[in-house]
Amino acid sequence: MKQLSLLLIVSAIVVSCEIDLTGGGRLYRLPDIFPDYIETTIPPNIAPISFRLRKGVDAYALFYTDTYDCLAYSRHGEALSPTRKEWKRLIESCGSSGYIKVGVVETSPIGGKMYEPFNIYVSADAIDPVIAYRLIEPGYELWHEMGIYQYDLRTGKQSPILENRTTGNNCMNCHSFRMQSPDSMLLHLRARYAGTLVAIDGEVEKLNTRTDSTISALVYPSWHPSGRFVAFSVNSTQQAYHTTDPNRVEVFDEASDVVVYDVERHEVVTAPPLFASDAFETFPTFSPDGTRMYFCSAEAKPMPASYDEVRYSLCSIAFDPATRSFGAKVDTLYNANTEGCSASFPRVSPDGRFLVYTLASYGNFSIWHKDADLHIIDLEKGVSRRFDELNSSDVESYHSWSSNGRWLVFSSRRLDGLYTRPYIAHIRPDGRADKPFPMPQRDPQHYDRLMKSYNIPEFIKDRVPDLRRRLAKTARNDAGKDINFVSR
């Protein structure tokens, strides 16, 4: 019936516009649209999706289920999208595990095309409704404005968490949230007003995290599920810029270690396997039950001469939160010495079943390595594989799980090879992923126009309360609390 309805609508369009449908009204192949929602899976709690025909022509789109349909019109390649009211009815009418069908008709004074309809599947799994990220020019060398922002998937609106225009136009990075909670977060400020801002339940504290026993301030954070600890690395980091290499930017460590910060005692603790002078340790993250910490470790080499010879293994070590102590044994999940590539940025699913990490040919700053791909380990079965459902011919890297473990957001340069954009994918219970799609925008041409990269997209369960004034005031006026290094 809906196919007939589509044909009747098309016929009316053709008659009113005096358009000749080449081929006698036959269906053409699937339309070339952006974003590509064809046969992908979306969550039930997002704002109306919108897409456009890449050809930039006038078009109609019929969105329909078994019990409801609506029509959208676009001029010159503008957005095709249902209204918010129509979208709500479409979601409700397709059921918890159904789909929305979409038929597209291209119209033109010299001819038109009716494309083969396609499905957009609607998952029963809700998504954490907000994604936090940093926006910055992609070269990291020439920038003036940057900030940490949040995007509400329910409304399609972005708002700032903190912008550097309120903190002396300095660098800010390493935002992190405890268990996707908007009420427990931290971020780092560099250069002017340097320090780590920690916001817990509306209270803001500034920390000076460099100690006499560590090589730098704390970076690359990962919260313990209890909220009492945050795992960090301390790094002596350098940057270099290639003129002919396709990777363009190199970021490498001359030394690095892993420590754990005690939020209550304002102390950092570590252990010999995490603090060795003959190894580079970095990118720590806790298991969801808080009894294990994953990290990356490489044999220390002279830098920068050997920057492309450094390869990181993926490791784990036991952690006892009651005693703040670590196990003596380090387990290796990916061995760089035998496998030949370099692991970075491990993140464990909330149920502890899967671990997603990035693998590249060398180094740990994979966001600029063209060969960087996502891999997934089934921790229950001990099996690792390329996450091919999510990878492209360009960079895939920094990633974050939703709180229910059914969605993953990650960074990709697949659109143009220059800017990182956040992509979202539904993750099935068996660890397989459905086709990813870019974080939805009201205007499908948004990513063509925005000349900034999205860094480290991270799911949160709701919007972060507006703490901009308090964060900025604390950054500017507070000297910061020193932390202590505790030797073990």
Short mmCIF file of C-alpha atoms in Angstrom, two decimals:
data_model
loop_
_atom_site.label_atom_id
_atom_site.label_comp_id
_atom_site.label_asym_id
_atom_site.label_seq_id
_atom_site.Cartn_x
_atom_site.Cartn_y
_atom_site.Cartn_z
CA MET A 1 0.00 0.00 0.00
CA LYS A 2 2.77 2.44 0.84
CA GLN A 3 4.51 1.72 -2.44
CA LEU A 4 1.23 2.59 -4.19
CA SER A 5 0.90 5.71 -2.05
CA LEU A 6 4.41 6.76 -3.07
CA LEU A 7 3.58 6.21 -6.75
CA LEU A 8 0.39 8.28 -6.43
CA ILE A 9 2.29 11.13 -4.80
CA VAL A 10 4.98 10.95 -7.45
CA SER A 11 2.34 10.99 -10.19
CA ALA A 12 0.79 14.11 -8.69
CA ILE A 13 4.19 15.79 -8.54
CA VAL A 14 4.95 14.83 -12.13
CA VAL A 15 1.60 16.12 -13.43
CA SER A 16 1.74 19.41 -11.53
CA CYS A 17 5.35 20.08 -12.55
CA GLU A 18 5.04 18.64 -16.08
CA ILE A 19 8.10 16.47 -15.41
CA ASP A 20 9.09 13.52 -17.55
CA LEU A 21 10.23 10.59 -15.39
CA THR A 22 12.87 9.07 -17.64
CA GLY A 23 12.37 5.34 -18.00
CA GLY A 24 8.61 5.44 -17.73
CA GLY A 25 8.50 5.79 -13.97
CA ARG A 26 10.86 2.90 -13.19
CA LEU A 27 12.74 2.83 -9.89
CA TYR A 28 16.37 3.88 -10.02
CA ARG A 29 19.12 2.61 -7.77
CA LEU A 30 19.37 3.86 -4.20
CA PRO A 31 19.82 7.63 -3.95
CA ASP A 32 23.20 9.23 -3.22
CA ILE A 33 22.45 11.05 0.01
CA PHE A 34 24.39 12.63 2.85
CA PRO A 35 24.41 11.64 5.62
CA ASP A 36 24.06 8.09 4.41
CA TYR A 37 21.24 6.65 6.50
CA ILE A 38 20.51 3.85 4.04
CA GLU A 39 20.03 0.57 5.95
CA THR A 40 21.52 1.99 9.14
CA THR A 41 20.22 1.76 12.72
CA ILE A 42 19.29 4.81 14.77
CA PRO A 43 18.19 5.23 18.40
CA PRO A 44 14.56 6.01 19.22
CA ASN A 45 15.38 9.15 21.24
CA ILE A 46 17.05 11.51 18.76
CA ALA A 47 15.82 14.57 16.93
CA PRO A 48 14.44 14.20 13.39
CA ILE A 49 17.14 13.06 11.00
CA SER A 50 17.82 15.14 7.90
CA PHE A 51 19.71 14.39 4.71
CA ARG A 52 20.22 15.87 1.26
CA LEU A 53 20.77 14.62 -2.26
CA ARG A 54 24.42 15.20 -3.09
CA LYS A 55 23.44 16.35 -6.60
CA GLY A 56 21.90 19.49 -5.11
CA VAL A 57 18.57 19.19 -6.95
CA ASP A 58 14.94 19.62 -5.92
CA ALA A 59 13.53 16.50 -4.30
CA TYR A 60 10.71 14.97 -2.29
CA ALA A 61 11.04 12.29 0.37
CA LEU A 62 8.22 10.13 1.68
CA PHE A 63 8.84 8.78 5.20
CA TYR A 64 6.45 5.97 6.04
CA THR A 65 5.63 3.01 8.27
CA ASP A 66 2.69 0.61 8.13
CA THR A 67 0.41 3.10 9.85
CA TYR A 68 1.78 6.59 9.21
CA ASP A 69 3.50 8.62 6.49
CA CYS A 70 4.68 12.18 5.87
CA LEU A 71 6.25 14.07 2.99
CA ALA A 72 9.25 16.42 2.95
CA TYR A 73 10.38 18.73 0.13
CA SER A 74 13.83 20.16 -0.61
CA ARG A 75 14.95 22.87 -3.06
CA HIS A 76 18.44 22.82 -4.54
CA GLY A 77 19.73 20.07 -2.30
CA GLU A 78 18.60 21.50 1.02
CA ALA A 79 17.60 19.24 3.91
CA LEU A 80 14.95 16.57 3.56
CA SER A 81 13.52 16.01 7.02
CA PRO A 82 10.22 15.37 8.80
CA THR A 83 8.97 17.93 11.27
CA ARG A 84 9.49 17.19 14.96
CA LYS A 85 5.82 16.24 15.33
CA GLU A 86 5.92 14.01 12.28
CA TRP A 87 9.13 12.37 13.47
CA LYS A 88 7.60 11.53 16.82
CA ARG A 89 4.66 9.84 15.12
CA LEU A 90 6.99 7.93 12.79
CA ILE A 91 9.04 6.60 15.72
CA GLU A 92 5.91 5.61 17.63
CA SER A 93 4.30 3.93 14.65
CA CYS A 94 7.29 1.79 13.67
CA GLY A 95 7.37 -0.06 16.98
CA SER A 96 10.31 -0.74 19.26
CA SER A 97 12.16 -2.95 16.77
CA GLY A 98 10.76 -1.80 13.45
CA TYR A 99 11.90 0.53 10.71
CA ILE A 100 11.01 3.65 8.80
CA LYS A 101 10.94 3.37 5.02
CA VAL A 102 12.06 6.30 2.87
CA GLY A 103 11.27 6.90 -0.79
CA VAL A 104 13.08 9.72 -2.60
CA VAL A 105 11.95 11.44 -5.80
CA GLU A 106 14.28 13.82 -7.64
CA THR A 107 12.47 16.54 -9.61
CA SER A 108 13.86 18.69 -12.39
CA PRO A 109 12.43 20.73 -15.33
CA ILE A 110 14.27 18.43 -17.74
CA GLY A 111 13.41 15.13 -16.06
CA GLY A 112 13.07 13.35 -12.74
CA LYS A 113 13.93 10.12 -11.00
CA MET A 114 12.18 7.97 -8.47
CA TYR A 115 14.74 6.05 -6.40
CA GLU A 116 14.43 2.66 -4.79
CA PRO A 117 13.08 3.07 -1.23
CA PHE A 118 15.38 2.24 1.67
CA ASN A 119 15.02 1.35 5.35
CA ILE A 120 16.15 3.20 8.45
CA TYR A 121 15.99 0.79 11.37
CA VAL A 122 14.92 2.08 14.77
CA SER A 123 16.54 0.26 17.66
CA ALA A 124 14.80 -0.51 20.93
CA ASP A 125 18.04 0.61 22.63
CA ALA A 126 18.01 4.23 23.75
CA ILE A 127 21.16 6.31 23.45
CA ASP A 128 22.77 8.62 26.03
CA PRO A 129 21.29 11.87 24.73
CA VAL A 130 24.34 14.16 24.95
CA ILE A 131 27.82 14.03 23.41
CA ALA A 132 30.66 16.20 24.75
CA TYR A 133 33.73 17.12 22.67
CA ARG A 134 36.38 19.76 22.01
CA LEU A 135 36.32 21.89 18.86
CA ILE A 136 39.68 23.06 17.47
CA GLU A 137 41.34 23.82 14.15
CA PRO A 138 42.86 20.57 12.88
CA GLY A 139 46.53 21.59 12.73
CA TYR A 140 46.86 22.24 16.49
CA GLU A 141 49.48 24.90 15.65
CA LEU A 142 47.46 27.93 14.58
CA TRP A 143 44.36 28.46 16.67
CA HIS A 144 42.85 31.21 18.78
CA GLU A 145 39.42 30.00 19.80
CA MET A 146 38.54 26.60 21.20
CA GLY A 147 36.18 25.14 23.74
CA ILE A 148 34.56 22.08 25.25
CA TYR A 149 30.99 21.74 23.97
CA GLN A 150 27.98 19.47 24.35
CA TYR A 151 25.49 18.43 21.70
CA ASP A 152 21.98 17.34 22.64
CA LEU A 153 20.87 14.56 20.30
CA ARG A 154 17.25 15.08 21.35
CA THR A 155 17.11 18.68 20.14
CA GLY A 156 20.00 18.97 17.69
CA LYS A 157 21.45 21.92 19.63
CA GLN A 158 25.05 22.60 20.69
CA SER A 159 25.99 24.59 23.78
CA PRO A 160 29.35 25.39 25.44
CA ILE A 161 30.59 23.73 28.61
CA LEU A 162 33.56 26.12 28.68
CA GLU A 163 35.10 28.33 25.98
CA ASN A 164 38.66 29.64 26.13
CA ARG A 165 37.61 33.23 25.44
CA THR A 166 36.75 33.33 29.17
CA THR A 167 40.15 31.93 30.25
CA GLY A 168 42.66 34.02 28.34
CA ASN A 169 42.33 32.19 25.01
CA ASN A 170 44.43 29.35 26.36
CA CYS A 171 44.46 25.68 25.39
CA MET A 172 41.96 23.35 27.04
CA ASN A 173 41.64 19.60 26.59
CA CYS A 174 41.27 16.18 28.25
CA HIS A 175 37.63 16.51 29.28
CA SER A 176 36.37 13.38 31.04
CA PHE A 177 33.19 12.25 32.82
CA ARG A 178 32.65 9.60 35.49
CA MET A 179 30.49 6.78 34.15
CA GLN A 180 28.82 9.14 31.63
CA SER A 181 27.59 11.38 34.47
CA PRO A 182 27.22 15.10 33.70
CA ASP A 183 27.72 15.85 37.41
CA SER A 184 31.33 14.56 37.70
CA MET A 185 33.76 15.92 35.15
CA LEU A 186 37.22 17.38 34.73
CA LEU A 187 39.23 19.20 32.08
CA HIS A 188 42.73 20.64 31.72
CA LEU A 189 43.82 24.21 31.01
CA ARG A 190 47.23 24.92 29.48
CA ALA A 191 49.49 28.01 29.47
CA ARG A 192 47.66 30.93 31.09
CA TYR A 193 45.64 29.87 34.16
CA ALA A 194 47.07 26.37 33.83
CA GLY A 195 45.57 23.64 36.00
CA THR A 196 43.00 20.87 36.15
CA LEU A 197 39.40 21.88 36.85
CA VAL A 198 37.34 19.24 38.64
CA ALA A 199 33.56 19.75 38.92
CA ILE A 200 31.60 17.36 41.16
CA ASP A 201 27.94 18.04 41.97
CA GLY A 202 28.33 21.73 41.14
CA GLU A 203 31.45 22.29 43.24
CA VAL A 204 34.55 23.35 41.28
CA GLU A 205 38.14 22.79 42.35
CA LYS A 206 41.38 23.72 40.60
CA LEU A 207 44.38 21.41 40.95
CA ASN A 208 48.07 21.84 40.30
CA THR A 209 48.90 18.30 39.23
CA ARG A 210 52.62 18.55 38.59
CA THR A 211 54.75 17.10 41.41
CA ASP A 212 58.48 16.86 42.04
CA SER A 213 58.30 13.11 41.34
CA THR A 214 56.36 13.20 38.05
CA ILE A 215 57.50 14.45 34.65
CA SER A 216 54.44 16.54 33.87
CA ALA A 217 50.98 17.52 34.94
CA LEU A 218 48.33 14.82 34.67
CA VAL A 219 46.82 14.04 31.23
CA TYR A 220 44.65 11.42 29.44
CA PRO A 221 42.20 10.86 32.34
CA SER A 222 39.87 7.95 33.06
CA TRP A 223 37.58 7.95 36.10
CA HIS A 224 37.24 5.03 38.46
CA PRO A 225 33.57 3.96 38.64
CA SER A 226 33.47 4.85 42.36
CA GLY A 227 34.40 8.46 41.57
CA ARG A 228 37.16 8.40 44.16
CA PHE A 229 40.04 7.85 41.70
CA VAL A 230 41.10 9.05 38.28
CA ALA A 231 43.78 7.26 36.29
CA PHE A 232 46.15 9.55 34.38
CA SER A 233 49.36 9.43 32.44
CA VAL A 234 52.21 11.90 32.87
CA ASN A 235 54.01 12.63 29.62
CA SER A 236 56.92 14.56 28.20
CA THR A 237 55.25 15.23 24.86
CA GLN A 238 56.59 16.80 21.66
CA GLN A 239 55.01 17.68 18.33
CA ALA A 240 56.43 17.63 14.81
CA TYR A 241 54.91 18.49 11.44
CA HIS A 242 55.57 16.60 8.22
CA THR A 243 55.62 18.42 4.88
CA THR A 244 55.22 15.37 2.61
CA ASP A 245 54.17 12.45 4.83
CA PRO A 246 50.40 11.79 4.60
CA ASN A 247 50.21 11.57 8.40
CA ARG A 248 51.06 15.31 8.57
CA VAL A 249 51.30 15.64 12.37
CA GLU A 250 53.44 13.62 14.79
CA VAL A 251 52.85 13.73 18.52
CA PHE A 252 55.21 11.54 20.51
CA ASP A 253 56.38 11.04 24.10
CA GLU A 254 59.99 11.29 25.15
CA ALA A 255 58.93 9.71 28.45
CA SER A 256 55.62 8.73 30.07
CA ASP A 257 54.22 6.98 33.13
CA VAL A 258 50.81 6.05 34.57
CA VAL A 259 49.51 7.18 37.97
CA VAL A 260 46.21 7.15 39.87
CA TYR A 261 44.89 10.31 41.53
CA ASP A 262 42.95 10.00 44.80
CA VAL A 263 40.21 12.63 44.66
CA GLU A 264 39.61 12.61 48.42
CA ARG A 265 43.23 12.72 49.60
CA HIS A 266 44.66 14.83 46.76
CA GLU A 267 47.41 12.26 46.23
CA VAL A 268 48.78 10.30 43.30
CA VAL A 269 49.92 6.69 43.64
CA THR A 270 51.55 4.33 41.19
CA ALA A 271 53.51 1.06 40.99
CA PRO A 272 56.78 -0.07 39.32
CA PRO A 273 55.06 -1.69 36.28
CA LEU A 274 53.43 1.70 35.57
CA PHE A 275 56.40 3.91 36.37
CA ALA A 276 59.40 2.25 34.69
CA SER A 277 62.23 4.32 33.21
CA ASP A 278 62.80 1.79 30.41
CA ALA A 279 59.19 1.90 29.15
CA PHE A 280 56.61 4.39 27.93
CA GLU A 281 53.25 3.85 29.70
CA THR A 282 50.14 5.79 28.73
CA PHE A 283 46.35 5.83 28.11
CA PRO A 284 45.08 4.20 31.32
CA THR A 285 41.44 3.23 31.79
CA PHE A 286 39.60 1.36 34.55
CA SER A 287 37.37 -1.67 34.14
CA PRO A 288 33.68 -1.05 34.94
CA ASP A 289 33.99 -2.91 38.26
CA GLY A 290 37.04 -0.85 39.21
CA THR A 291 39.30 -3.84 39.98
CA ARG A 292 41.46 -3.68 36.87
CA MET A 293 43.27 -1.00 34.93
CA TYR A 294 44.12 -1.22 31.23
CA PHE A 295 46.97 0.77 29.75
CA CYS A 296 49.42 0.89 26.83
CA SER A 297 53.15 0.24 27.23
CA ALA A 298 56.11 0.40 24.83
CA GLU A 299 59.84 -0.13 25.09
CA ALA A 300 61.49 3.26 25.61
CA LYS A 301 63.54 4.41 22.62
CA PRO A 302 65.55 7.55 21.84
CA MET A 303 63.23 10.24 20.59
CA PRO A 304 62.60 11.75 18.12
CA ALA A 305 65.09 9.67 16.13
CA SER A 306 63.08 6.47 16.64
CA TYR A 307 59.56 7.92 16.66
CA ASP A 308 58.34 5.48 13.99
CA GLU A 309 59.80 2.45 15.79
CA VAL A 310 57.81 2.85 19.02
CA ARG A 311 54.96 0.34 19.26
CA TYR A 312 52.66 0.02 22.24
CA SER A 313 51.26 -3.21 23.66
CA LEU A 314 47.85 -3.29 25.31
CA CYS A 315 48.20 -4.41 28.94
CA SER A 316 46.21 -4.71 32.17
CA ILE A 317 46.97 -4.85 35.88
CA ALA A 318 44.86 -5.53 38.97
CA PHE A 319 43.85 -2.58 41.16
CA ASP A 320 42.53 -2.71 44.72
CA PRO A 321 40.58 0.49 45.48
CA ALA A 322 40.44 -0.29 49.21
CA THR A 323 44.23 -0.23 49.57
CA ARG A 324 45.08 1.87 46.47
CA SER A 325 47.48 -0.91 45.45
CA PHE A 326 48.28 -2.70 42.20
CA GLY A 327 48.92 -6.32 41.37
CA ALA A 328 52.43 -7.63 40.66
CA LYS A 329 51.50 -9.28 37.35
CA VAL A 330 50.91 -7.43 34.09
CA ASP A 331 48.75 -9.22 31.49
CA THR A 332 49.25 -8.48 27.78
CA LEU A 333 46.16 -8.43 25.58
CA TYR A 334 47.90 -7.22 22.43
CA ASN A 335 51.64 -7.82 22.06
CA ALA A 336 53.21 -5.18 19.83
CA ASN A 337 56.52 -7.06 19.67
CA THR A 338 54.95 -10.13 18.05
CA GLU A 339 52.02 -8.52 16.22
CA GLY A 340 53.93 -5.57 14.77
CA CYS A 341 51.45 -2.72 15.29
CA SER A 342 50.81 -0.18 18.03
CA ALA A 343 47.78 -0.03 20.35
CA SER A 344 46.24 3.06 21.92
CA PHE A 345 43.16 4.41 23.70
CA PRO A 346 41.52 1.30 25.24
CA ARG A 347 37.92 1.69 26.40
CA VAL A 348 35.85 -1.08 28.05
CA SER A 349 32.11 -1.57 27.56
CA PRO A 350 29.99 -0.88 30.68
CA ASP A 351 29.22 -4.60 31.13
CA GLY A 352 32.94 -5.46 30.97
CA ARG A 353 32.45 -7.78 27.99
CA PHE A 354 34.21 -5.86 25.20
CA LEU A 355 37.21 -3.57 24.86
CA VAL A 356 37.64 -1.27 21.87
CA TYR A 357 41.07 0.14 21.06
CA THR A 358 42.90 1.78 18.16
CA LEU A 359 45.65 0.05 16.21
CA ALA A 360 48.14 1.82 13.94
CA SER A 361 51.54 1.00 12.49
CA TYR A 362 53.45 2.91 15.20
CA GLY A 363 53.20 5.51 17.96
CA ASN A 364 50.28 6.40 20.21
CA PHE A 365 48.80 9.57 18.70
CA SER A 366 46.69 7.62 16.23
CA ILE A 367 44.27 10.46 15.44
CA TRP A 368 46.76 11.66 12.78
CA HIS A 369 47.74 8.21 11.43
CA LYS A 370 45.99 7.35 8.18
CA ASP A 371 46.17 3.61 8.87
CA ALA A 372 44.57 3.87 12.33
CA ASP A 373 41.61 1.52 12.72
CA LEU A 374 39.35 0.42 15.55
CA HIS A 375 39.69 -3.12 16.93
CA ILE A 376 37.52 -4.93 19.45
CA ILE A 377 38.36 -7.63 21.99
CA ASP A 378 35.79 -10.01 23.43
CA LEU A 379 37.24 -10.15 26.95
CA GLU A 380 35.06 -13.11 27.83
CA LYS A 381 36.34 -15.24 24.94
CA GLY A 382 39.78 -13.66 24.58
CA VAL A 383 39.23 -13.00 20.86
CA SER A 384 40.32 -9.81 19.09
CA ARG A 385 39.33 -8.61 15.61
CA ARG A 386 39.34 -5.55 13.38
CA PHE A 387 36.14 -3.61 13.88
CA ASP A 388 35.57 -3.57 10.12
CA GLU A 389 31.93 -2.54 10.40
CA LEU A 390 33.19 0.86 11.64
CA ASN A 391 36.48 1.36 9.82
CA SER A 392 37.08 3.32 6.61
CA SER A 393 40.05 4.08 4.38
CA ASP A 394 41.00 6.99 6.66
CA VAL A 395 41.52 7.56 10.39
CA GLU A 396 39.27 6.02 13.05
CA SER A 397 40.27 6.69 16.62
CA TYR A 398 39.06 8.17 19.92
CA HIS A 399 35.86 6.43 20.98
CA SER A 400 33.38 6.27 23.84
CA TRP A 401 30.71 3.78 24.98
CA SER A 402 27.16 4.72 25.91
CA SER A 403 26.11 3.84 29.45
CA ASN A 404 24.04 0.85 28.27
CA GLY A 405 26.84 -0.45 26.03
CA ARG A 406 24.61 -0.46 22.94
CA TRP A 407 26.13 2.59 21.20
CA LEU A 408 29.65 3.73 20.35
CA VAL A 409 30.75 7.19 19.24
CA PHE A 410 34.15 7.56 17.58
CA SER A 411 36.26 10.05 15.62
CA SER A 412 36.77 9.62 11.88
CA ARG A 413 38.37 11.60 9.06
CA ARG A 414 36.53 9.65 6.37
CA LEU A 415 34.67 12.65 4.97
CA ASP A 416 37.65 14.67 3.73
CA GLY A 417 40.83 13.29 5.31
CA LEU A 418 41.37 16.52 7.26
CA TYR A 419 38.71 17.11 9.90
CA THR A 420 37.66 14.60 12.54
CA ARG A 421 33.89 14.15 12.77
CA PRO A 422 31.95 12.13 15.37
CA TYR A 423 30.30 8.95 14.08
CA ILE A 424 27.73 6.87 15.96
CA ALA A 425 27.08 3.14 15.63
CA HIS A 426 24.69 0.70 17.25
CA ILE A 427 26.48 -2.20 18.96
CA ARG A 428 24.66 -5.52 19.14
CA PRO A 429 24.89 -7.85 22.18
CA ASP A 430 27.38 -10.07 20.31
CA GLY A 431 29.76 -7.14 19.74
CA ARG A 432 28.92 -6.69 16.05
CA ALA A 433 28.13 -3.16 14.90
CA ASP A 434 25.51 -1.76 12.57
CA LYS A 435 26.39 0.78 9.90
CA PRO A 436 27.68 4.04 11.47
CA PHE A 437 26.36 7.52 10.72
CA PRO A 438 27.76 10.99 11.52
CA MET A 439 26.40 12.76 14.56
CA PRO A 440 23.12 14.19 13.18
CA GLN A 441 22.86 17.89 12.40
CA ARG A 442 19.83 19.95 11.40
CA ASP A 443 21.74 21.14 8.33
CA PRO A 444 23.29 18.23 6.38
CA GLN A 445 25.91 20.68 5.02
CA HIS A 446 27.13 21.52 8.53
CA TYR A 447 30.25 19.35 8.21
CA ASP A 448 31.10 20.92 4.84
CA ARG A 449 31.13 24.37 6.39
CA LEU A 450 32.64 23.87 9.84
CA MET A 451 36.42 24.32 9.72
CA LYS A 452 37.11 22.71 13.11
CA SER A 453 37.72 19.17 14.28
CA TYR A 454 35.76 17.32 16.96
CA ASN A 455 38.16 15.88 19.56
CA ILE A 456 37.38 12.97 21.89
CA PRO A 457 33.59 12.69 21.62
CA GLU A 458 32.19 11.25 24.85
CA PHE A 459 28.65 10.18 25.74
CA ILE A 460 26.99 11.69 28.82
CA LYS A 461 23.58 10.86 30.26
CA ASP A 462 22.29 14.43 30.20
CA ARG A 463 23.39 18.01 29.70
CA VAL A 464 26.14 19.38 31.92
CA PRO A 465 24.76 22.08 34.24
CA ASP A 466 25.80 25.58 33.25
CA LEU A 467 29.02 26.05 35.23
CA ARG A 468 30.74 28.38 32.76
CA ARG A 469 31.00 31.37 35.09
CA ARG A 470 32.15 29.25 38.02
CA LEU A 471 34.69 27.32 35.94
CA ALA A 472 36.12 30.48 34.39
CA LYS A 473 36.23 32.35 37.70
CA THR A 474 37.99 29.43 39.40
CA ALA A 475 40.47 29.16 36.53
CA ARG A 476 41.35 32.87 36.64
CA ASN A 477 41.31 33.56 40.37
CA ASP A 478 42.27 30.32 42.11
CA ALA A 479 45.98 29.53 42.49
CA GLY A 480 45.11 25.84 42.59
CA LYS A 481 45.61 23.10 45.17
CA ASP A 482 48.88 21.17 45.03
CA ILE A 483 48.73 17.38 45.04
CA ASN A 484 51.17 14.95 46.65
CA PHE A 485 53.03 12.00 45.19
CA VAL A 486 52.94 8.89 47.40
CA SER A 487 55.77 6.43 46.86
CA ARG A 488 55.00 2.70 47.02
#
